[in-house]
CSV table of N, CA and C in Angstrom, one decimal:
chain,number,residue,atom,x,y,z
R,1,MET,N,-106.9,-46.3,65.5
R,1,MET,CA,-107.9,-45.6,66.6
R,1,MET,C,-106.9,-44.7,67.1
R,2,LYS,N,-107.7,-43.3,67.2
R,2,LYS,CA,-107.1,-42.8,68.5
R,2,LYS,C,-107.7,-42.3,69.7
R,3,LEU,N,-107.4,-42.9,70.5
R,3,LEU,CA,-107.9,-43.1,71.9
R,3,LEU,C,-108.1,-41.9,72.6
R,4,SER,N,-109.2,-41.5,72.2
R,4,SER,CA,-109.7,-40.3,72.9
R,4,SER,C,-110.7,-40.7,74.1
R,5,GLY,N,-110.6,-40.3,74.4
R,5,GLY,CA,-111.9,-40.9,76.2
R,5,GLY,C,-111.0,-40.5,77.3
R,6,LEU,N,-109.9,-41.1,77.0
R,6,LEU,CA,-108.5,-41.1,78.2
R,6,LEU,C,-108.2,-40.1,79.3
R,7,ASN,N,-108.8,-40.8,80.1
R,7,ASN,CA,-108.2,-38.9,81.2
R,7,ASN,C,-107.0,-39.3,81.8
R,8,GLU,N,-106.1,-38.4,81.5
R,8,GLU,CA,-104.1,-38.6,82.2
R,8,GLU,C,-104.3,-38.7,83.4
R,9,ASN,N,-105.3,-38.3,84.3
R,9,ASN,CA,-105.2,-38.8,85.8
R,9,ASN,C,-105.7,-40.1,86.2
R,10,LYS,N,-106.5,-40.6,85.6
R,10,LYS,CA,-107.4,-41.9,86.2
R,10,LYS,C,-106.6,-43.1,85.9
R,11,LEU,N,-106.5,-43.8,86.6
R,11,LEU,CA,-105.8,-45.1,86.7
R,11,LEU,C,-106.8,-46.4,86.0
R,12,TYR,N,-107.4,-46.5,86.2
R,12,TYR,CA,-108.5,-47.4,85.8
R,12,TYR,C,-109.8,-47.3,85.0
R,13,TYR,N,-110.2,-48.0,84.0
R,13,TYR,CA,-111.5,-48.2,83.7
R,13,TYR,C,-112.3,-48.7,83.8
R,14,SER,N,-113.8,-48.6,83.6
R,14,SER,CA,-114.5,-49.8,83.5
R,14,SER,C,-115.0,-50.3,82.3
R,15,ILE,N,-115.5,-51.8,82.3
R,15,ILE,CA,-115.8,-52.2,80.7
R,15,ILE,C,-116.6,-51.7,80.3
R,16,GLY,N,-117.7,-50.8,80.5
R,16,GLY,CA,-118.5,-49.5,80.4
R,16,GLY,C,-118.2,-49.0,79.5
R,17,GLU,N,-116.6,-48.3,80.0
R,17,GLU,CA,-116.3,-47.1,79.8
R,17,GLU,C,-115.3,-47.5,78.5
R,18,VAL,N,-114.8,-48.5,78.5
R,18,VAL,CA,-113.9,-49.0,77.6
R,18,VAL,C,-114.7,-49.3,76.6
R,19,SER,N,-115.9,-50.2,76.4
R,19,SER,CA,-116.6,-50.4,75.6
R,19,SER,C,-117.1,-49.1,74.6
R,20,LYS,N,-117.2,-47.9,75.6
R,20,LYS,CA,-118.2,-46.6,74.8
R,20,LYS,C,-116.4,-46.6,74.1
R,21,ILE,N,-116.0,-46.3,74.9
R,21,ILE,CA,-114.6,-45.6,73.9
R,21,ILE,C,-114.3,-46.3,72.4
R,22,PHE,N,-114.1,-47.4,72.3
R,22,PHE,CA,-114.1,-48.9,71.4
R,22,PHE,C,-116.1,-48.3,70.1
R,23,GLY,N,-116.9,-48.1,70.9
R,23,GLY,CA,-118.2,-48.1,70.3
R,23,GLY,C,-118.7,-49.7,70.0
R,24,VAL,N,-117.6,-50.5,71.2
R,24,VAL,CA,-118.4,-51.4,71.1
R,24,VAL,C,-119.2,-52.8,71.9
R,25,ASN,N,-119.4,-53.4,72.4
R,25,ASN,CA,-120.4,-54.3,73.3
R,25,ASN,C,-119.4,-55.1,74.1
R,26,SER,N,-120.0,-54.3,75.5
R,26,SER,CA,-118.7,-55.2,76.1
R,26,SER,C,-118.8,-56.5,76.2
R,27,SER,N,-119.8,-57.5,76.2
R,27,SER,CA,-119.6,-58.6,75.6
R,27,SER,C,-118.2,-58.8,74.4
R,28,LEU,N,-118.0,-57.8,73.2
R,28,LEU,CA,-117.3,-57.9,72.7
R,28,LEU,C,-115.7,-57.8,73.4
R,29,ILE,N,-115.8,-57.2,74.3
R,29,ILE,CA,-114.3,-56.8,75.2
R,29,ILE,C,-114.3,-58.0,75.9
R,30,ARG,N,-115.1,-58.5,76.9
R,30,ARG,CA,-114.8,-59.5,77.5
R,30,ARG,C,-114.4,-60.9,76.8
R,31,PHE,N,-114.9,-61.0,75.6
R,31,PHE,CA,-114.5,-62.0,74.6
R,31,PHE,C,-113.2,-61.7,74.1
R,32,TRP,N,-112.9,-60.7,74.1
R,32,TRP,CA,-110.8,-60.4,73.6
R,32,TRP,C,-110.5,-60.9,74.8
R,33,GLU,N,-110.8,-60.8,75.9
R,33,GLU,CA,-110.4,-60.9,77.2
R,33,GLU,C,-109.8,-62.3,77.2
R,34,LYS,N,-111.1,-63.0,77.0
R,34,LYS,CA,-110.6,-64.5,76.9
R,34,LYS,C,-109.4,-65.0,75.6
R,35,GLU,N,-109.5,-64.1,74.6
R,35,GLU,CA,-109.0,-64.8,73.7
R,35,GLU,C,-107.7,-64.4,73.6
R,36,PHE,N,-107.6,-63.1,74.1
R,36,PHE,CA,-105.8,-62.5,73.8
R,36,PHE,C,-105.4,-62.4,75.2
R,37,LYS,N,-104.3,-63.1,76.0
R,37,LYS,CA,-103.6,-62.8,76.6
R,37,LYS,C,-102.7,-62.0,77.2
R,38,GLN,N,-102.8,-60.5,76.3
R,38,GLN,CA,-102.4,-59.4,76.3
R,38,GLN,C,-103.7,-58.3,76.8
R,39,ILE,N,-104.3,-59.0,76.8
R,39,ILE,CA,-105.6,-57.9,77.8
R,39,ILE,C,-105.8,-58.8,79.2
R,40,SER,N,-105.5,-58.2,80.2
R,40,SER,CA,-105.8,-58.3,81.5
R,40,SER,C,-106.2,-57.9,82.8
R,41,PRO,N,-107.3,-57.0,82.6
R,41,PRO,CA,-108.0,-56.5,83.4
R,41,PRO,C,-107.9,-57.0,85.5
R,42,LYS,N,-107.5,-56.3,85.8
R,42,LYS,CA,-107.4,-56.5,87.3
R,42,LYS,C,-109.2,-56.8,88.4
R,43,LYS,N,-109.5,-57.5,88.5
R,43,LYS,CA,-110.8,-58.0,89.0
R,43,LYS,C,-110.8,-57.2,90.4
R,44,THR,N,-111.9,-56.5,90.8
R,44,THR,CA,-112.4,-56.0,92.3
R,44,THR,C,-113.0,-57.6,92.6
R,45,GLU,N,-113.5,-57.5,94.3
R,45,GLU,CA,-113.7,-58.4,95.1
R,45,GLU,C,-114.5,-58.9,94.3
R,46,SER,N,-115.3,-58.4,94.1
R,46,SER,CA,-117.1,-58.2,93.3
R,46,SER,C,-117.0,-58.9,91.9
R,47,GLY,N,-115.5,-58.7,91.4
R,47,GLY,CA,-115.7,-59.4,90.2
R,47,GLY,C,-115.7,-58.4,88.8
R,48,LYS,N,-115.9,-57.2,89.6
R,48,LYS,CA,-115.7,-56.2,88.2
R,48,LYS,C,-114.5,-55.7,87.6
R,49,ARG,N,-114.5,-55.8,86.5
R,49,ARG,CA,-113.1,-55.7,85.6
R,49,ARG,C,-112.5,-54.2,86.1
R,50,LYS,N,-111.2,-53.6,85.7
R,50,LYS,CA,-110.5,-52.5,86.1
R,50,LYS,C,-109.7,-52.6,85.1
R,51,PHE,N,-110.0,-52.0,84.0
R,51,PHE,CA,-108.7,-52.0,83.2
R,51,PHE,C,-107.7,-51.1,83.1
R,52,THR,N,-106.6,-51.0,82.6
R,52,THR,CA,-105.3,-50.0,82.7
R,52,THR,C,-105.1,-49.7,81.4
R,53,LYS,N,-104.8,-48.1,81.6
R,53,LYS,CA,-104.1,-47.8,80.1
R,53,LYS,C,-103.4,-48.8,79.1
R,54,GLN,N,-102.7,-49.5,79.6
R,54,GLN,CA,-102.3,-50.5,79.0
R,54,GLN,C,-102.6,-51.4,78.5
R,55,ASP,N,-103.8,-52.0,78.9
R,55,ASP,CA,-104.5,-52.7,78.4
R,55,ASP,C,-105.5,-52.2,77.5
R,56,ILE,N,-105.6,-50.8,77.7
R,56,ILE,CA,-106.7,-49.9,76.5
R,56,ILE,C,-106.1,-50.2,75.2
R,57,GLU,N,-104.7,-50.0,75.3
R,57,GLU,CA,-103.7,-49.7,74.1
R,57,GLU,C,-103.6,-51.0,73.5
R,58,ASN,N,-103.4,-52.3,74.2
R,58,ASN,CA,-103.5,-53.7,73.9
R,58,ASN,C,-105.0,-53.7,73.3
R,59,ILE,N,-105.7,-53.3,73.7
R,59,ILE,CA,-107.2,-53.6,73.1
R,59,ILE,C,-107.5,-52.5,71.5
R,60,ASN,N,-106.7,-51.6,71.9
R,60,ASN,CA,-106.9,-50.8,70.7
R,60,ASN,C,-105.8,-51.2,69.6
R,61,VAL,N,-105.1,-52.3,69.6
R,61,VAL,CA,-104.0,-53.1,68.2
R,61,VAL,C,-104.8,-53.8,68.0
R,62,ILE,N,-105.7,-55.0,69.0
R,62,ILE,CA,-106.7,-55.7,68.7
R,62,ILE,C,-107.4,-55.2,67.8
R,63,TYR,N,-108.3,-54.4,68.5
R,63,TYR,CA,-109.4,-53.9,67.0
R,63,TYR,C,-109.0,-53.5,65.7
R,64,GLU,N,-107.8,-52.6,66.1
R,64,GLU,CA,-107.0,-52.0,64.9
R,64,GLU,C,-106.7,-53.3,63.6
R,65,LEU,N,-106.4,-54.6,64.6
R,65,LEU,CA,-106.0,-55.2,63.4
R,65,LEU,C,-107.4,-56.3,62.9
R,66,VAL,N,-108.4,-56.2,63.9
R,66,VAL,CA,-109.8,-57.4,63.6
R,66,VAL,C,-110.5,-56.2,63.0
R,67,LYS,N,-111.4,-55.2,63.4
R,67,LYS,CA,-112.1,-54.5,62.7
R,67,LYS,C,-111.7,-53.4,61.7
R,68,GLU,N,-110.6,-53.2,61.7
R,68,GLU,CA,-110.3,-52.4,60.6
R,68,GLU,C,-109.2,-52.6,59.5
R,69,LYS,N,-108.5,-54.0,59.9
R,69,LYS,CA,-107.8,-54.6,58.7
R,69,LYS,C,-108.1,-55.4,58.4
R,70,GLY,N,-109.2,-56.3,58.9
R,70,GLY,CA,-110.0,-57.6,58.9
R,70,GLY,C,-109.0,-58.8,59.3
R,71,TYR,N,-108.4,-59.0,60.4
R,71,TYR,CA,-107.4,-60.0,60.4
R,71,TYR,C,-108.2,-61.0,61.2
R,72,THR,N,-108.3,-62.2,61.0
R,72,THR,CA,-109.0,-63.0,61.7
R,72,THR,C,-108.4,-63.1,63.2
R,73,LEU,N,-109.0,-63.6,64.2
R,73,LEU,CA,-108.6,-63.7,65.7
R,73,LEU,C,-107.4,-64.7,65.4
R,74,ALA,N,-107.5,-65.4,64.8
R,74,ALA,CA,-106.2,-66.3,64.7
R,74,ALA,C,-104.8,-65.7,64.1
R,75,GLY,N,-105.4,-64.8,63.1
R,75,GLY,CA,-104.5,-63.8,62.6
R,75,GLY,C,-103.9,-62.9,63.0
R,76,ALA,N,-104.7,-62.1,63.9
R,76,ALA,CA,-104.5,-60.7,65.0
R,76,ALA,C,-103.4,-62.0,66.1
R,77,LYS,N,-103.6,-62.8,66.2
R,77,LYS,CA,-102.6,-63.6,67.8
R,77,LYS,C,-101.7,-64.0,67.0
R,78,GLU,N,-101.1,-64.2,65.7
R,78,GLU,CA,-100.1,-64.7,65.2
R,78,GLU,C,-99.0,-63.0,64.5
R,79,HIS,N,-100.2,-62.3,64.4
R,79,HIS,CA,-99.5,-60.5,64.3
R,79,HIS,C,-99.0,-60.3,65.4
R,80,LEU,N,-99.7,-60.5,67.0
R,80,LEU,CA,-99.0,-60.0,68.3
R,80,LEU,C,-97.9,-60.7,68.4
R,81,LYS,N,-97.7,-62.0,68.1
R,81,LYS,CA,-97.0,-62.6,68.6
R,81,LYS,C,-95.7,-62.3,67.7
R,82,SER,N,-95.5,-61.9,67.1
R,82,SER,CA,-94.6,-61.8,65.8
R,82,SER,C,-93.9,-60.4,66.1
R,83,GLU,N,-95.1,-59.4,66.6
R,83,GLU,CA,-94.3,-58.1,67.2
R,83,GLU,C,-93.4,-58.4,68.6
R,84,LYS,N,-94.0,-59.1,69.4
R,84,LYS,CA,-93.0,-58.9,70.7
R,84,LYS,C,-91.6,-59.2,70.2
């Protein structure tokens, strides 16, 4: 998936912006955050998630594996482990 919607000058993205980039619900992003240690957004004092470009790139890899290639979550985790 091409990561359109990323601004070169922007450091952090809200969960709403990230979910819009991938066309999924924010609840899926939160779920993947729990399941995959590669996604670790910073949190503000009020608990709002702030995703970096690296987080978004990691989400992109997970999105491709799970949504486009049909991997299970366990299969995607295994694939990411073997990639490192």
